[in-house]
XYZ file of C-alpha atoms in Angstrom:
360
model
C 105.630 174.244 -17.646
C 103.611 177.137 -18.998
C 105.491 179.742 -17.105
C 108.831 177.845 -18.383
C 107.550 178.000 -22.070
C 106.690 181.840 -21.614
C 110.041 182.788 -20.214
C 111.864 180.802 -22.979
C 109.808 182.618 -25.588
C 110.503 185.790 -24.390
C 114.430 185.134 -24.106
C 114.093 183.822 -27.711
C 112.311 187.225 -28.734
C 115.008 189.116 -26.821
C 117.688 187.660 -28.666
C 116.017 188.143 -32.354
C 115.556 191.926 -31.464
C 119.061 192.111 -30.102
C 120.419 190.541 -33.289
C 118.238 192.765 -35.538
C 119.478 195.738 -33.592
C 123.278 194.812 -34.557
C 122.191 194.656 -38.133
C 120.743 198.115 -37.762
C 123.595 199.519 -36.177
C 125.773 199.203 -39.271
C 123.442 201.353 -41.549
C 125.034 204.715 -40.567
C 128.299 203.661 -41.076
C 127.178 202.024 -44.488
C 125.581 205.224 -45.494
C 128.708 206.841 -44.925
C 130.553 204.732 -47.684
C 128.106 206.365 -50.458
C 128.733 210.139 -49.929
C 127.148 211.049 -53.042
C 123.851 209.404 -52.281
C 121.503 211.497 -49.965
C 119.639 210.665 -46.704
C 116.147 210.533 -48.565
C 117.656 208.235 -51.287
C 119.355 206.070 -48.552
C 116.367 205.628 -46.465
C 113.808 205.101 -49.655
C 116.217 202.547 -50.999
C 116.873 200.709 -47.590
C 113.313 200.571 -46.108
C 111.516 200.611 -49.663
C 113.121 197.982 -51.393
C 113.505 196.040 -48.134
C 109.876 196.275 -47.229
C 108.782 195.409 -50.736
C 111.128 192.247 -50.788
C 109.281 191.308 -47.145
C 105.867 191.490 -48.901
C 107.186 189.321 -51.877
C 108.399 186.813 -49.538
C 105.224 186.857 -47.406
C 102.822 187.048 -50.525
C 101.207 183.485 -49.957
C 100.508 184.380 -46.167
C 99.205 187.540 -46.880
C 96.676 186.378 -49.478
C 95.676 183.675 -46.827
C 95.047 186.318 -44.164
C 93.824 189.083 -46.326
C 90.230 189.112 -44.671
C 92.049 189.359 -41.152
C 94.172 192.278 -42.560
C 91.362 193.943 -44.095
C 89.711 193.790 -40.728
C 92.908 195.423 -39.011
C 93.301 197.934 -41.917
C 93.363 200.980 -39.791
C 96.177 199.440 -37.752
C 98.192 198.412 -41.104
C 97.730 201.910 -42.908
C 99.140 203.139 -39.659
C 101.926 201.005 -39.323
C 102.753 201.430 -43.205
C 102.819 205.319 -42.951
C 105.046 205.293 -40.117
C 107.163 202.862 -42.153
C 107.557 205.336 -44.752
C 108.281 208.409 -42.685
C 110.649 206.657 -40.351
C 113.816 205.949 -42.714
C 113.369 209.463 -44.299
C 113.744 211.047 -40.627
C 116.179 208.659 -39.320
C 118.855 209.035 -42.281
C 118.256 212.782 -42.365
C 118.864 212.975 -38.533
C 121.932 210.990 -39.071
C 123.258 213.220 -42.054
C 122.638 216.459 -39.914
C 123.789 215.451 -36.670
C 126.176 212.634 -37.260
C 126.112 208.904 -37.132
C 126.389 208.602 -33.466
C 123.755 211.333 -32.392
C 121.227 210.375 -35.025
C 121.029 207.106 -34.191
C 120.899 207.571 -30.443
C 118.118 210.151 -30.587
C 115.953 208.259 -33.133
C 116.503 204.912 -31.239
C 117.285 206.008 -27.539
C 113.881 207.903 -27.115
C 111.839 205.067 -28.733
C 111.140 203.309 -25.670
C 109.490 206.174 -24.009
C 107.331 206.788 -27.210
C 106.404 203.116 -27.119
C 105.589 203.021 -23.693
C 103.282 206.140 -23.645
C 101.345 204.334 -26.668
C 101.166 201.264 -25.089
C 99.959 202.979 -21.637
C 97.348 205.506 -23.477
C 95.860 202.748 -25.937
C 96.598 199.318 -24.439
C 96.463 200.551 -20.707
C 99.658 198.364 -20.361
C 101.127 198.446 -16.831
C 104.788 198.857 -16.993
C 107.029 197.273 -14.162
C 109.594 198.869 -12.122
C 112.314 196.675 -13.801
C 111.236 198.156 -17.206
C 111.358 201.509 -15.691
C 114.953 201.120 -14.589
C 116.014 199.925 -17.610
C 114.484 202.774 -19.770
C 115.909 205.299 -17.450
C 119.558 204.008 -17.848
C 118.973 203.810 -21.547
C 117.532 207.351 -21.930
C 120.291 208.715 -19.380
C 123.174 206.848 -21.601
C 121.580 208.464 -24.900
C 121.391 211.947 -23.315
C 125.034 211.657 -22.228
C 125.773 210.280 -25.928
C 123.962 213.473 -27.480
C 125.560 215.801 -25.004
C 129.098 214.612 -26.034
C 128.276 214.613 -29.583
C 126.804 218.142 -29.480
C 129.763 219.518 -27.629
C 132.190 218.117 -29.925
C 130.127 219.675 -32.903
C 130.398 223.099 -31.371
C 134.084 222.947 -30.604
C 134.600 222.110 -34.430
C 132.458 224.011 -36.315
C 130.794 226.700 -34.370
C 127.070 227.782 -34.427
C 126.222 226.372 -37.963
C 127.087 222.793 -36.708
C 125.058 223.189 -33.699
C 122.067 224.454 -35.537
C 122.397 221.332 -37.952
C 122.786 219.141 -34.757
C 119.731 220.424 -33.237
C 117.607 219.853 -36.389
C 119.019 216.445 -36.674
C 118.139 215.804 -33.100
C 114.486 217.040 -34.045
C 114.100 214.635 -36.779
C 115.746 211.940 -34.781
C 112.495 212.469 -32.170
C 110.181 212.087 -35.242
C 111.962 208.867 -36.261
C 111.622 207.586 -32.678
C 107.703 208.306 -32.709
C 107.276 206.721 -35.901
C 109.472 203.762 -35.096
C 107.358 203.203 -31.814
C 104.274 203.596 -34.042
C 105.145 200.799 -36.288
C 106.393 198.566 -33.701
C 103.086 198.934 -31.690
C 101.060 198.240 -34.927
C 102.994 195.293 -35.914
C 102.849 193.755 -32.576
C 99.272 194.156 -32.449
C 98.544 192.636 -35.790
C 101.110 189.621 -34.790
C 98.783 188.885 -31.815
C 96.149 187.711 -34.313
C 97.916 187.429 -37.708
C 100.763 185.343 -38.455
C 104.092 187.339 -38.026
C 105.112 186.908 -41.906
C 101.974 188.065 -42.997
C 101.563 191.083 -40.481
C 105.136 192.366 -41.343
C 104.790 191.894 -44.839
C 101.745 193.847 -45.180
C 102.924 196.740 -43.153
C 106.140 196.997 -44.523
C 105.223 196.031 -48.140
C 102.698 198.944 -47.947
C 105.349 201.386 -46.427
C 107.735 200.223 -49.275
C 105.198 201.331 -51.834
C 104.752 204.650 -50.148
C 108.675 205.372 -50.599
C 108.830 204.270 -54.331
C 107.958 207.845 -55.376
C 110.783 209.258 -53.207
C 113.142 206.468 -54.288
C 112.317 207.803 -58.009
C 112.985 211.410 -57.375
C 116.202 211.048 -55.199
C 117.640 207.751 -56.123
C 119.667 208.344 -59.508
C 123.052 208.648 -57.497
C 122.441 204.878 -56.336
C 123.146 203.700 -59.966
C 125.970 206.276 -60.512
C 128.761 203.943 -59.404
C 129.139 200.388 -58.601
C 129.939 201.524 -54.712
C 126.661 203.204 -54.375
C 124.648 200.276 -55.804
C 126.507 198.143 -53.478
C 125.715 200.204 -50.386
C 122.186 200.406 -51.691
C 121.647 196.770 -51.905
C 123.537 195.961 -48.753
C 121.025 198.458 -46.820
C 117.974 196.878 -48.377
C 119.002 193.255 -48.096
C 120.655 192.937 -44.727
C 119.843 195.384 -42.307
C 116.146 196.174 -43.576
C 115.105 192.921 -44.952
C 116.866 190.236 -42.710
C 116.816 192.830 -39.702
C 112.993 193.225 -39.716
C 112.363 189.483 -40.133
C 114.061 189.260 -36.870
C 112.517 192.111 -35.496
C 109.053 190.372 -36.698
C 109.938 187.188 -34.865
C 110.777 189.256 -31.942
C 107.851 191.192 -31.615
C 105.952 187.668 -31.572
C 107.378 187.105 -28.161
C 107.871 190.062 -26.635
C 105.727 193.503 -26.389
C 106.471 196.637 -28.656
C 107.819 198.840 -25.527
C 110.313 196.045 -24.571
C 111.703 195.297 -28.216
C 112.057 199.258 -28.528
C 114.044 199.089 -25.322
C 116.147 196.166 -26.596
C 116.861 197.940 -29.616
C 119.104 200.534 -27.542
C 121.754 198.183 -28.661
C 121.648 199.863 -32.202
C 123.099 203.113 -31.260
C 125.827 201.520 -29.219
C 126.827 199.466 -32.447
C 126.529 202.637 -34.474
C 128.567 204.970 -32.137
C 131.558 202.243 -31.856
C 131.353 201.551 -35.733
C 131.575 205.293 -36.085
C 134.574 205.742 -34.381
C 136.236 202.694 -35.451
C 135.301 203.014 -39.302
C 134.155 206.327 -40.115
C 136.823 208.094 -37.709
C 134.188 210.093 -35.581
C 135.654 211.147 -32.006
C 133.686 210.209 -29.287
C 134.205 211.898 -25.886
C 134.604 210.366 -22.435
C 130.898 211.412 -21.772
C 129.919 209.287 -24.717
C 131.671 206.186 -23.463
C 129.944 206.527 -20.305
C 126.576 206.883 -22.041
C 127.443 203.599 -24.077
C 128.124 201.931 -20.805
C 124.819 203.018 -19.285
C 122.942 201.673 -22.409
C 124.484 198.258 -21.953
C 123.567 198.302 -18.225
C 120.074 199.019 -19.665
C 120.171 196.086 -21.866
C 121.556 193.849 -19.068
C 118.806 194.892 -16.392
C 116.151 194.284 -19.290
C 117.150 190.981 -20.380
C 118.531 189.127 -17.255
C 116.146 186.439 -16.019
C 114.543 187.312 -12.638
C 114.483 185.018 -9.714
C 110.800 184.040 -10.357
C 111.770 182.907 -14.080
C 114.892 181.142 -12.632
C 112.475 179.218 -10.196
C 109.928 178.331 -12.919
C 113.189 176.847 -14.988
C 114.020 174.627 -12.479
C 113.417 170.975 -12.861
C 109.903 169.887 -11.277
C 110.083 168.525 -7.582
C 108.366 165.198 -7.522
C 107.252 165.935 -3.899
C 105.733 169.066 -5.108
C 103.526 166.973 -7.390
C 102.363 164.862 -4.426
C 100.954 168.120 -3.092
C 98.980 169.166 -6.349
C 95.440 170.331 -5.671
C 96.029 171.098 -2.076
C 94.287 174.749 -1.846
C 96.550 175.484 0.812
C 99.742 174.958 -0.998
C 98.458 176.069 -4.284
C 97.953 179.326 -2.662
C 101.549 179.566 -2.333
C 102.668 178.993 -5.786
C 103.639 181.963 -8.212
C 100.591 182.938 -10.448
C 100.823 181.693 -13.894
C 101.040 184.956 -15.454
C 103.751 186.300 -13.363
C 106.541 185.748 -15.683
C 108.613 189.052 -16.038
C 111.625 187.980 -18.142
C 110.843 190.968 -20.694
C 110.331 193.408 -18.059
C 106.502 193.576 -18.633
C 104.071 191.806 -16.017
C 101.637 189.458 -17.925
C 98.778 188.868 -15.400
C 96.094 186.083 -15.948
C 93.655 188.718 -17.526
C 96.250 189.807 -20.004
C 96.915 186.084 -21.478
C 94.304 186.572 -24.432
C 96.169 189.856 -25.358
C 99.664 188.508 -25.019
C 101.526 187.964 -27.950
C 101.216 184.225 -29.290
C 104.200 182.105 -29.969
C 104.876 182.144 -33.360
C 104.862 178.952 -35.499
C 108.510 178.310 -36.538
C 107.365 178.078 -40.212
C 106.123 181.651 -40.060
C 109.674 182.965 -39.020
C 111.716 181.696 -41.867
């Protein structure tokens, strides 16, 4: 039954991250509806106010968990600093390189950065399944980038190419900081309730963004449309999206969560075509198909998971305790729904199942 519960938990976590990714995928298109607002102001109001709101809602939990948070202050500070840098780099990347490319680079390279962090710091072994999914996702993001960069060169020449390249560089910075705060939040959630962990990391990151908002945010209150965009960004993709993301991180590792979030650039690219009016060459659509294939590989239940989810066999219960037959049963920690092997030795460090009351 433990295997069944763990597989179901990973499935719930994956769905939460995918739902968050859909919300995040709307941010680039929403930002284009306020053209007079710069990318720094958009990033500061979105992640800044969204983060502060998370901290306010989670204030009772943060207070109760204050001693544990102080014990983990290095991880909290790393996550908060990454939260502050990420939106500034992300929205600047989209401003310079376009919605599709900025989103694709920022989110598309995050799984590799996350995997490197987990491998170096946590010594986590990644499965072949995850490697296949990440390869498909990375190839898809590269094709999307090539398609958009070629389109930019055809339309506006060298100046546009230079802007696209700078946007790509900022996208890589965004990917690294996204991976860092995902890792930090996941590490905290292992020992601390998710609301307290996410509220502390994103609340402190929001505080760091307040000066940026004060300096650059005047256009946000210059018109009702700009104010509406800022309010939407803070409440829906940032507040609601990161509540869902924290929910997901309570069930799956950061490397899996960042890989699942590859759905975000797909949503962003499709909305950029349908709403913003950007054109996406055929290679870009092939890239989108590869990212969808990546998600399918990563989220589909494995044969081992399906076997563990089958109703118990009464005849098998009669054999319980037989050493010879016990040796034929799958190991308790062999569930691979989320693409990462969880051996028995890893159970202590595996993400705990969150209390549903923590997730509201």
